[in-house]
Coordinates of C-alpha atoms (C1' of nucleotides) in Angstrom, one line a residue:
Chain A
X43 CA -43.2 21.9 59.8
X44 CA -45.4 19.5 57.8
X45 CA -45.5 21.7 54.8
X46 CA -41.9 22.2 54.1
X47 CA -41.3 18.5 54.6
X48 CA -43.8 17.9 51.9
X49 CA -42.3 20.3 49.4
X50 CA -39.0 18.7 49.9
X51 CA -40.2 15.2 48.8
X52 CA -41.3 16.7 45.5
X53 CA -39.3 19.8 44.4
X54 CA -35.9 19.3 45.8
X55 CA -35.7 15.7 44.7
X56 CA -37.0 16.4 41.3
X57 CA -34.6 19.2 40.8
X58 CA -31.5 17.3 42.0
X59 CA -30.4 15.7 38.8
X60 CA -30.3 19.2 37.2
X61 CA -28.3 20.6 40.0
X62 CA -26.0 17.5 40.5
X63 CA -22.5 18.2 39.7
X64 CA -22.0 14.8 38.5
X65 CA -24.8 15.0 35.8
X66 CA -22.2 15.1 33.1
X67 CA -20.6 11.8 34.1
X68 CA -23.8 9.8 35.3
X69 CA -26.7 8.6 33.4
X70 CA -28.2 11.9 32.5
X71 CA -25.3 12.5 30.1
X72 CA -26.5 13.6 26.7
X73 CA -30.2 13.5 27.5
X74 CA -32.7 16.2 26.7
X75 CA -33.9 18.4 29.3
X76 CA -37.4 17.2 29.5
X77 CA -36.1 13.6 29.3
X78 CA -34.1 14.4 32.5
X79 CA -37.3 15.0 34.4
X80 CA -38.5 11.6 33.5
X81 CA -35.4 10.1 34.8
X82 CA -35.7 11.9 38.0
X83 CA -39.2 10.3 38.4
X84 CA -37.8 7.1 38.8
X85 CA -34.7 7.6 40.8
X86 CA -34.5 7.3 44.6
X87 CA -31.8 9.7 45.7
X88 CA -29.6 10.2 48.8
X89 CA -29.3 6.7 50.1
X90 CA -26.1 6.5 52.5
X91 CA -24.1 3.7 53.5
X92 CA -21.4 3.7 56.1
X93 CA -17.9 2.1 55.5
X94 CA -18.1 -1.6 55.2
X95 CA -21.8 -1.7 54.5
X96 CA -23.2 -3.7 51.5
X97 CA -25.1 -1.9 48.9
X98 CA -26.4 -5.3 47.3
X99 CA -25.0 -8.9 47.6
X100 CA -24.2 -11.4 45.2
X101 CA -27.1 -14.0 44.4
X102 CA -29.7 -11.6 45.8
X103 CA -32.5 -10.7 43.6
X104 CA -31.4 -7.9 41.2
X105 CA -33.4 -4.7 41.9
X106 CA -31.5 -1.7 41.0
X107 CA -28.5 0.1 39.6
X108 CA -26.8 2.6 41.8
X109 CA -25.0 5.7 40.9
X110 CA -22.2 6.9 43.3
X111 CA -22.9 10.3 44.5
X112 CA -19.8 10.6 47.0
X113 CA -17.7 8.2 48.6
X114 CA -16.3 4.8 46.8
X115 CA -17.5 1.3 46.2
X116 CA -15.8 -1.8 45.4
X117 CA -17.5 -4.7 43.7
X118 CA -16.2 -8.3 43.8
X119 CA -17.3 -11.8 43.0
X120 CA -17.0 -14.7 45.4
X121 CA -16.4 -18.1 43.7
X122 CA -18.2 -21.2 44.7
X123 CA -15.0 -22.0 46.9
X124 CA -14.9 -18.7 48.9
X125 CA -12.4 -17.3 47.0
X126 CA -12.8 -13.3 46.4
X127 CA -12.0 -11.4 43.4
X128 CA -12.2 -7.5 43.3
X129 CA -13.9 -6.7 39.9
X130 CA -13.7 -2.8 40.1
X131 CA -13.6 0.3 42.1
X132 CA -16.6 2.8 41.4
X133 CA -16.0 6.6 42.0
X134 CA -18.5 9.5 42.0
X135 CA -20.5 9.7 38.8
X136 CA -20.2 5.9 38.1
X137 CA -22.8 3.5 37.7
X138 CA -22.8 0.3 39.9
X139 CA -24.6 -3.0 38.9
X140 CA -24.3 -3.1 35.0
X141 CA -22.7 -6.7 35.4
X142 CA -26.3 -7.9 36.4
X143 CA -28.4 -6.2 33.8
X144 CA -30.9 -8.5 32.4
X145 CA -30.2 -11.2 35.1
X146 CA -32.2 -12.3 38.1
X147 CA -29.7 -11.9 40.7
X148 CA -27.0 -9.8 41.4
X149 CA -23.7 -11.0 39.9
X150 CA -21.4 -9.4 42.4
X151 CA -21.3 -7.9 45.8
X152 CA -21.2 -4.1 46.2
X153 CA -19.4 -2.6 49.4
X154 CA -18.8 0.8 50.5
X155 CA -15.1 1.4 50.9
X156 CA -16.0 4.7 52.9
X157 CA -19.2 6.7 53.8
X158 CA -20.8 6.7 50.5
X159 CA -24.0 8.2 49.2
X160 CA -25.7 6.8 46.0
X161 CA -28.7 7.2 43.8
X162 CA -30.8 4.3 43.2
X163 CA -32.4 3.2 39.9
X164 CA -35.1 0.4 40.0
X165 CA -34.2 -1.7 37.1
X166 CA -37.9 -2.4 36.1
X167 CA -38.4 1.5 35.7
X168 CA -35.0 1.9 34.2
X169 CA -35.6 -0.9 31.4
X170 CA -39.1 0.6 31.0
X171 CA -37.9 4.2 30.6
X172 CA -35.0 3.1 28.4
X173 CA -37.5 1.7 25.8
X174 CA -39.2 5.0 25.6
X175 CA -36.1 7.3 25.4
X176 CA -33.6 6.1 22.7
X177 CA -30.8 8.4 23.8
X178 CA -31.0 6.9 27.2
X179 CA -31.1 3.4 25.8
X180 CA -28.0 4.4 23.7
X181 CA -26.3 5.5 26.8
X182 CA -26.9 2.4 28.6
X183 CA -25.5 0.4 26.0
X184 CA -22.4 2.6 25.7
X185 CA -21.8 2.3 29.6
X186 CA -22.2 -1.1 29.5
X187 CA -19.7 -1.8 26.6
X188 CA -17.6 0.6 28.5
X189 CA -17.6 -1.9 31.4
X190 CA -16.7 -4.8 28.9
X191 CA -13.9 -2.7 27.6
X192 CA -12.6 -1.8 31.1
X193 CA -12.7 -5.5 31.8
X194 CA -10.8 -6.5 28.7
X195 CA -8.1 -3.8 29.7
X196 CA -7.8 -5.2 33.1
X197 CA -7.4 -8.6 31.7
X198 CA -4.7 -7.4 29.4
X199 CA -3.2 -5.8 32.6
X200 CA -3.3 -9.0 34.5
X201 CA -2.0 -11.3 31.7
X202 CA 0.8 -9.2 30.4
X203 CA 2.1 -6.6 32.8
X204 CA 4.5 -6.7 35.6
X205 CA 3.5 -5.6 39.2
X206 CA 5.0 -2.3 38.8
X207 CA 3.1 -1.7 35.4
X208 CA -0.2 -2.8 37.1
X209 CA 0.3 -0.3 40.0
X210 CA 1.2 2.5 37.8
X211 CA -1.6 1.8 35.7
X212 CA -4.1 1.9 38.6
X213 CA -2.6 5.1 39.9
X214 CA -3.0 6.7 36.5
X215 CA -6.5 5.5 36.3
X216 CA -7.4 7.1 39.8
X217 CA -5.7 10.1 39.1
X218 CA -7.7 10.7 35.9
X219 CA -11.0 9.8 37.5
X220 CA -10.1 12.4 40.4
X221 CA -9.3 15.1 37.6
X222 CA -12.6 14.4 35.9
X223 CA -14.3 15.5 39.2
X224 CA -12.1 18.8 39.2
X225 CA -10.3 17.3 42.1
X226 CA -6.5 17.1 42.2
X227 CA -5.1 14.4 39.8
X228 CA -1.7 14.3 41.8
X229 CA -2.7 14.5 45.4
X230 CA -5.4 12.1 46.8
X231 CA -6.4 9.5 49.2
X232 CA -6.8 6.1 48.1
X233 CA -10.3 4.8 49.0
X234 CA -9.2 1.2 49.2
X235 CA -6.7 -0.9 51.4
X236 CA -3.8 -2.5 49.9
X237 CA -5.4 -5.8 50.2
X238 CA -8.1 -4.8 48.0
X239 CA -5.4 -3.1 45.4
X240 CA -3.6 -6.7 45.6
X241 CA -6.6 -8.6 45.0
X242 CA -7.8 -6.5 42.2
X243 CA -4.6 -6.3 40.4
X244 CA -3.7 -10.1 40.9
X245 CA -0.9 -9.6 43.2
X246 CA 0.3 -10.4 46.7
X247 CA 0.0 -7.8 49.3
X248 CA 3.5 -7.8 50.0
X249 CA 4.3 -7.2 46.4
X250 CA 2.0 -4.1 46.4
X251 CA 3.7 -2.8 49.4
X252 CA 7.2 -3.3 47.9
X253 CA 6.2 -1.6 44.7
X254 CA 5.0 1.4 46.5
X255 CA 8.3 1.9 48.6
X256 CA 10.2 1.3 45.2
X257 CA 8.4 4.2 43.7
X258 CA 8.7 6.1 46.7
X259 CA 12.5 5.6 46.8
X260 CA 12.8 6.5 42.8
X261 CA 10.9 9.6 43.7
X262 CA 8.0 8.9 41.5
X263 CA 5.3 9.1 44.3
X264 CA 5.2 9.9 47.7
X265 CA 2.8 7.6 49.9
X266 CA 2.0 7.6 53.6
X267 CA -0.8 5.1 54.2
X268 CA -3.7 5.9 51.9
X269 CA -2.5 9.4 51.1
X270 CA -0.6 9.4 47.8
X271 CA 1.1 12.2 45.8
X272 CA 2.2 11.6 42.3
X273 CA 5.5 13.5 41.9
X274 CA 6.5 12.3 38.5
X275 CA 3.4 11.5 36.4
X276 CA 5.4 11.2 33.3
X277 CA 7.5 8.6 34.9
X278 CA 4.5 6.7 36.0
X279 CA 3.1 6.7 32.1
X280 CA 6.6 5.6 31.0
X281 CA 6.4 2.6 33.5
X282 CA 2.9 1.5 31.9
X283 CA 4.6 1.7 28.6
X284 CA 7.9 0.4 29.3
X285 CA 6.7 -3.3 28.8
X286 CA 5.6 -2.2 25.2
X287 CA 9.1 -0.8 24.4
X288 CA 10.9 -3.7 25.3
X289 CA 8.6 -5.9 23.1
X290 CA 8.1 -3.5 20.2
Chain B
X213 CA -36.1 -18.1 -13.1
X214 CA -37.2 -14.6 -12.1
X215 CA -40.2 -15.6 -10.1
X216 CA -38.5 -18.1 -7.8
X217 CA -35.8 -15.9 -7.3
X218 CA -38.0 -13.1 -6.0
X219 CA -39.7 -15.6 -3.8
X220 CA -36.4 -16.6 -2.4
X221 CA -35.7 -13.1 -1.3
X222 CA -38.8 -12.9 0.8
X223 CA -40.0 -16.1 2.0
X224 CA -36.8 -18.3 2.8
X225 CA -35.1 -15.7 4.3
X226 CA -37.8 -14.5 6.4
X227 CA -38.2 -18.0 7.8
X228 CA -34.6 -18.8 8.5
X229 CA -34.4 -17.5 12.2
X230 CA -37.5 -19.7 13.0
X231 CA -35.7 -22.6 11.1
X232 CA -32.3 -21.6 12.6
X233 CA -31.1 -24.5 15.0
X234 CA -29.2 -21.9 17.1
X235 CA -32.4 -19.8 17.7
X236 CA -32.5 -21.0 21.0
X237 CA -28.8 -19.3 21.9
X238 CA -28.8 -16.4 19.7
X239 CA -30.8 -13.1 19.7
X240 CA -34.3 -14.6 19.2
X241 CA -34.2 -16.3 22.5
X242 CA -37.0 -15.6 24.5
X243 CA -38.9 -13.7 22.1
X244 CA -42.4 -13.9 20.8
X245 CA -43.3 -15.4 17.4
X246 CA -44.5 -12.1 15.9
X247 CA -41.6 -10.4 17.1
X248 CA -39.2 -12.8 15.7
X249 CA -40.4 -11.8 12.2
X250 CA -39.4 -8.1 13.2
X251 CA -36.0 -9.2 14.0
X252 CA -35.7 -11.2 10.8
X253 CA -36.5 -8.0 8.9
X254 CA -33.4 -6.2 10.0
X255 CA -30.9 -9.1 10.0
X256 CA -28.5 -9.8 7.0
X257 CA -27.9 -13.5 6.9
X258 CA -25.4 -15.9 5.5
X259 CA -22.4 -13.9 5.1
X260 CA -19.2 -16.1 4.8
X261 CA -15.8 -15.4 5.9
X262 CA -12.6 -17.7 5.1
X263 CA -10.1 -18.7 7.9
X264 CA -8.0 -15.5 8.7
X265 CA -10.4 -13.0 7.1
X266 CA -11.6 -9.9 9.4
X267 CA -15.2 -9.6 10.2
X268 CA -14.5 -6.2 11.6
X269 CA -11.4 -4.2 12.6
X270 CA -10.7 -2.1 15.8
X271 CA -11.1 1.7 15.5
X272 CA -13.4 1.4 12.4
X273 CA -17.0 2.7 12.5
X274 CA -19.4 0.5 14.4
X275 CA -21.8 -0.5 12.2
X276 CA -23.1 -3.9 13.3
X277 CA -23.2 -6.8 15.7
X278 CA -22.8 -10.5 14.6
X279 CA -24.1 -13.8 15.5
X280 CA -22.0 -16.7 14.4
X281 CA -23.7 -19.5 12.5
X282 CA -21.0 -21.9 11.9
X283 CA -17.2 -21.7 12.7
X284 CA -15.4 -19.8 15.1
X285 CA -14.4 -16.1 15.6
X286 CA -11.6 -14.7 17.9
X287 CA -11.7 -11.2 19.2
X288 CA -8.6 -9.3 20.2
X289 CA -7.6 -5.6 21.0
X290 CA -4.3 -3.9 20.0
X291 CA -2.8 -1.6 22.6
X292 CA -1.1 1.6 21.4
X293 CA 2.2 -0.2 21.2
X294 CA 1.0 -3.0 19.0
X295 CA 0.7 -5.8 21.7
X296 CA -2.3 -8.1 21.1
X297 CA -4.8 -9.5 23.5
X298 CA -7.1 -12.1 22.6
X299 CA -10.4 -11.2 24.5
X300 CA -12.6 -13.9 23.6
X301 CA -13.6 -16.9 21.5
X302 CA -17.1 -17.0 19.9
X303 CA -18.8 -20.2 18.9
X304 CA -22.0 -20.6 16.8
X305 CA -25.1 -19.0 18.6
X306 CA -22.9 -16.4 20.1
X307 CA -22.9 -12.8 19.6
X308 CA -19.9 -10.8 18.8
X309 CA -19.5 -7.2 18.9
X310 CA -21.4 -6.2 22.2
X311 CA -18.1 -4.6 23.6
X312 CA -18.8 -1.9 21.0
X313 CA -22.3 -1.2 21.7
X314 CA -23.2 2.7 22.0
X315 CA -19.5 3.5 20.7
X316 CA -18.6 5.1 17.6
X317 CA -15.8 2.6 16.7
X318 CA -15.2 -1.1 16.9
X319 CA -13.5 -1.7 20.2
X320 CA -11.8 -4.9 19.0
X321 CA -10.9 -6.7 16.0
X322 CA -12.8 -9.9 15.1
X323 CA -11.2 -12.6 13.0
X324 CA -12.5 -15.7 11.4
X325 CA -10.5 -18.8 13.0
X326 CA -12.0 -21.0 10.3
X327 CA -14.5 -20.7 7.4
X328 CA -17.3 -19.0 9.4
X329 CA -20.9 -17.7 8.4
X330 CA -22.6 -15.2 10.4
X331 CA -25.7 -13.1 10.6
X332 CA -25.4 -9.3 10.5
X333 CA -27.4 -7.0 12.8
X334 CA -26.9 -3.4 11.8
X335 CA -26.7 -1.5 14.9
X336 CA -29.0 1.5 14.2
X337 CA -31.7 -0.8 13.1
X338 CA -31.1 -3.1 16.3
X339 CA -31.2 -0.1 18.7
X340 CA -34.4 0.9 17.0
X341 CA -36.0 -2.3 17.3
X342 CA -34.6 -3.0 21.0
X343 CA -36.8 0.2 21.7
X344 CA -39.9 -1.0 20.5
X345 CA -39.5 -4.7 21.8
X346 CA -39.2 -4.8 25.6
X347 CA -38.2 -8.4 25.6
X348 CA -35.5 -8.0 23.0
X349 CA -34.1 -5.1 24.9
X350 CA -34.1 -7.0 28.1
X351 CA -32.1 -9.8 26.2
X352 CA -29.5 -7.4 25.1
X353 CA -28.9 -6.3 28.4
X354 CA -28.7 -9.9 29.5
X355 CA -26.3 -10.8 26.7
X356 CA -24.1 -7.7 27.6
X357 CA -24.1 -8.2 31.3
X358 CA -23.0 -12.0 30.6
X359 CA -20.1 -10.7 28.5
X360 CA -19.1 -8.4 31.8
X361 CA -19.5 -11.4 33.9
X362 CA -17.5 -13.5 31.6
X363 CA -14.8 -11.0 31.5
X364 CA -14.7 -10.7 35.2
X365 CA -14.5 -14.7 35.4
X366 CA -11.5 -14.5 33.0
X367 CA -9.8 -11.7 35.1
X368 CA -10.1 -14.2 38.1
X369 CA -8.7 -17.1 36.1
X370 CA -5.8 -14.8 35.1
X371 CA -4.9 -13.1 38.5
X372 CA -5.2 -16.2 40.8
X373 CA -5.0 -19.4 38.9
X374 CA -2.1 -21.6 37.7
X375 CA -1.1 -22.6 34.1
X376 CA -3.0 -25.9 34.7
X377 CA -6.0 -24.5 36.0
X378 CA -6.5 -21.9 33.4
X379 CA -6.3 -24.5 30.6
X380 CA -8.5 -27.0 32.4
X381 CA -11.1 -24.3 32.7
X382 CA -10.8 -23.3 29.0
X383 CA -11.2 -27.1 27.9
X384 CA -14.2 -27.3 30.1
X385 CA -15.6 -24.0 28.8
X386 CA -15.3 -25.1 25.2
X387 CA -16.8 -28.7 26.1
X388 CA -19.9 -27.2 27.5
X389 CA -20.2 -24.9 24.5
X390 CA -19.9 -27.7 22.4
X391 CA -22.5 -29.7 24.3
X392 CA -25.0 -27.1 24.1
X393 CA -24.9 -27.5 20.2
X394 CA -25.7 -31.1 20.9
X395 CA -22.2 -32.2 19.7
X396 CA -19.8 -34.2 21.7
X397 CA -18.5 -32.5 24.8
X398 CA -15.5 -34.9 25.2
X399 CA -14.3 -35.3 21.6
X400 CA -13.8 -32.1 19.5
X401 CA -11.4 -29.9 17.5
X402 CA -10.0 -26.8 18.9
X403 CA -10.8 -23.8 16.4
X404 CA -7.6 -21.8 17.7
X405 CA -4.0 -22.2 17.6
X406 CA -1.8 -22.9 20.9
X407 CA -0.5 -19.2 20.3
X408 CA -4.2 -17.8 20.6
X409 CA -4.9 -20.1 23.9
X410 CA -1.7 -18.8 25.2
X411 CA -2.5 -15.2 24.6
X412 CA -5.9 -15.4 25.9
X413 CA -4.8 -17.3 29.1
X414 CA -1.7 -15.0 29.6
X415 CA 0.6 -17.8 29.3
X416 CA 3.6 -18.4 26.9
X417 CA 3.1 -20.9 24.0
X418 CA 5.6 -23.0 25.6
X419 CA 3.7 -23.3 28.9
X420 CA 0.4 -24.4 27.1
X421 CA 2.3 -27.0 25.2
X422 CA 3.8 -28.3 28.2
X423 CA 0.5 -28.3 30.1
X424 CA -1.1 -30.3 27.3
X425 CA 1.5 -33.0 27.4
X426 CA 1.3 -33.2 31.0
X427 CA -2.5 -33.6 31.0
X428 CA -1.8 -36.3 28.4
X429 CA 0.8 -38.3 30.5
X430 CA -1.8 -38.0 33.5
X431 CA -4.3 -39.8 31.3
X432 CA -6.8 -36.7 31.6
X433 CA -6.9 -35.8 28.0
X434 CA -5.7 -37.2 24.6
X435 CA -4.4 -34.5 22.1
X436 CA -2.9 -34.6 18.6
X437 CA -2.5 -31.2 17.2
X438 CA -5.9 -29.4 17.6
X439 CA -7.9 -32.7 18.2
X440 CA -8.6 -33.1 21.7
X441 CA -10.5 -35.8 23.6
X442 CA -11.4 -35.4 27.4
X443 CA -10.6 -38.6 29.0
X444 CA -11.5 -37.7 32.4
X445 CA -13.8 -34.6 32.9
X446 CA -13.9 -35.2 36.6
X447 CA -10.2 -35.0 36.6
X448 CA -10.4 -31.5 34.9
X449 CA -13.0 -30.1 37.1
X450 CA -11.0 -31.3 40.1
X451 CA -7.8 -29.2 38.5
X452 CA -9.8 -25.9 38.4
X453 CA -11.0 -26.3 42.1
X454 CA -7.7 -27.5 43.2
X455 CA -6.4 -24.2 43.9
X456 CA -9.5 -23.3 45.9
X457 CA -9.0 -26.3 48.2
X458 CA -5.5 -25.5 49.1
X459 CA -6.7 -21.9 50.2
X460 CA -10.0 -22.9 51.8
Chain C
dC75 C1' -3.4 3.7 76.2
dG76 C1' -3.9 -0.9 74.3
dC77 C1' -5.1 -4.6 71.3
dG78 C1' -5.9 -6.3 66.6
dA79 C1' -5.7 -5.2 61.9
dA80 C1' -3.0 -3.3 58.4
dT81 C1' 1.2 -2.4 56.3
dT82 C1' 5.9 -3.1 55.8
dT83 C1' 10.3 -5.7 55.4
dG84 C1' 13.3 -9.7 54.9
dA85 C1' 14.5 -14.5 53.2
dA86 C1' 13.8 -18.6 50.5
dG87 C1' 11.7 -21.2 47.0
dC88 C1' 8.9 -22.1 43.0
dC89 C1' 6.1 -21.5 38.8
dC90 C1' 6.6 -19.6 34.6
dG91 C1' 9.0 -16.9 30.9
dT92 C1' 12.8 -16.7 27.9
dC93 C1' 16.1 -18.5 25.0
dA94 C1' 17.3 -22.1 22.0
dA95 C1' 16.9 -26.3 19.4
dC96 C1' 14.1 -29.7 17.3
dA97 C1' 10.2 -32.2 15.2
dG98 C1' 6.0 -32.1 12.6
dC99 C1' 3.0 -30.3 9.2
dT100 C1' 1.5 -27.7 5.0
dG101 C1' 2.1 -25.7 0.7
dT102 C1' 5.1 -24.5 -3.2
dG103 C1' 8.1 -24.9 -6.8
dG104 C1' 11.8 -27.3 -9.3
Chain D
dC172 C1' 7.6 -36.7 -6.6
dC173 C1' 10.7 -34.8 -3.6
dA174 C1' 13.0 -31.0 -1.6
dC175 C1' 12.9 -26.8 0.6
dA176 C1' 11.0 -23.1 3.4
dG177 C1' 7.9 -21.4 6.6
dC178 C1' 4.9 -21.7 10.3
dT179 C1' 3.2 -24.3 14.2
dG180 C1' 4.1 -27.2 18.0
dT181 C1' 7.2 -29.7 21.2
dT182 C1' 11.1 -30.3 24.5
dG183 C1' 14.9 -28.9 27.5
dA184 C1' 17.7 -25.7 30.4
dC185 C1' 18.2 -21.7 32.9
dG186 C1' 17.0 -17.4 35.2
dG187 C1' 13.9 -14.0 37.3
dG188 C1' 9.7 -11.8 39.4
dC189 C1' 6.6 -13.1 42.2
dT190 C1' 4.7 -15.9 46.2
dT191 C1' 4.9 -17.7 50.5
dC192 C1' 6.4 -17.8 55.1
dA193 C1' 7.8 -15.3 58.8
dA194 C1' 8.2 -11.4 61.8
dA195 C1' 8.7 -6.6 62.9
dT196 C1' 6.2 -2.0 62.8
dT197 C1' 2.6 1.0 62.3
dC198 C1' -2.1 2.2 62.1
dG199 C1' -6.8 2.7 63.6
dC200 C1' -10.3 2.6 66.9
dG201 C1' -12.3 1.8 71.3

DNA sequence: CGCGAATTTGAAGCCCGTCAACAGCTGTGG
DNA sequence: CCACAGCTGTTGACGGGCTTCAAATTCGCG
């Protein structure tokens, strides 16, 4: 038994970024084969978190970024007064912790919404490696700027759009992220509670609930609990652009 | 005349990051002396833009990041429908363009709010340099993560706070940024129009105007046009925390 | 099966956006 | 030098979308 275990500690772990079905979404994206090996040298794979467990906590020392392999994670910041703001939902293939890069402590708390497995990238080794691999550094810049852009989009959604538009946008965002993983873009299960949706979109829980039933009555979606089916994607896209048309 | 000019092309330009009063805010922060020289090799200094001129435009090829030397810049994104969202205001010592890092095109448009001078960092050279200088790379990561965090704070402000709280927060933010430059934190001139404030904070212009007069009637501030004096900073800080107290 | 949490539904109130009109400031041209 | 236009900022009135409060109902898990 000893030998097989030893082998597993080296070979399968090293090979797994190559084999990972998410390698086209995660960090290895656009990296040369031989460079991928060096990334695998620093990654700690296969950590598992149960629903509700914290991957890391705000204001604790920043040690690592995490790539979601399966499951889902929500990040949130707690202001001095204890008010929570959900800042993002992270699906498989997405990188958590970029908002803490270059800082001493984590800027937010990351919590598993369901049973979730992640790959861990120790930040000191990651920074060292990005210094050696220009493509990887470029990709890190890209991912971080994407996060900034996404946050700006969210700010736009929050400041200019109605409840219906915000929820339609979230459903479409989730849909495209499921599709990217070759899963159904019209029939999926929401990883987060209504409460999290409301907090993320800056709405009251009751409003979220009402919009869901309204969409259902209009035949745009079909929802029972967290199970959602998008019946009329075009109608949803119309809703998100509705506001624009009126103010054109 | 020829010789002095030649000398100026080398010596004063190279020395200017050292001499710049903003060097403790901008990129050179926390960089070794000899490394600062290499940063100066790639920077193009002293470009001037008049009020209203664009530093760069959304969807045009991303070439450079810009550090504000004097004046002020606003960045905004235009959605497909033509709706504008102001994403940030940039004061001297702050770096513009981080949301486009690693992308092919600029993610937003940057516009001078007043006569503004900037230092330009060509992105290809900057990326190359950050690959060689770990401290500089670390600082870039830090600046970008700060931008993500700031954007999350904005989202929180937009989704949970009243008009008064948002405007109080903006005034306090501007105040501390003026103070950082050794300028008065209680008596300053707003670089942006009411319209920009409203757009940035997700409010109607009329609401911004009303809150300004309300603050004035309460003796918290004194404002005439863009000239603002903070008469009671503590009261402003209380306003921003008011919401929290009620929901504690 | 039973309890607490999550979700849904209803009713009432309020903050803020919209519409409208006015005032203030700036620059231009007669 | 003043008049006018255009833009920016201010003030008032009104309506609507969302929050809040309250309670019923369902869901989830031991």
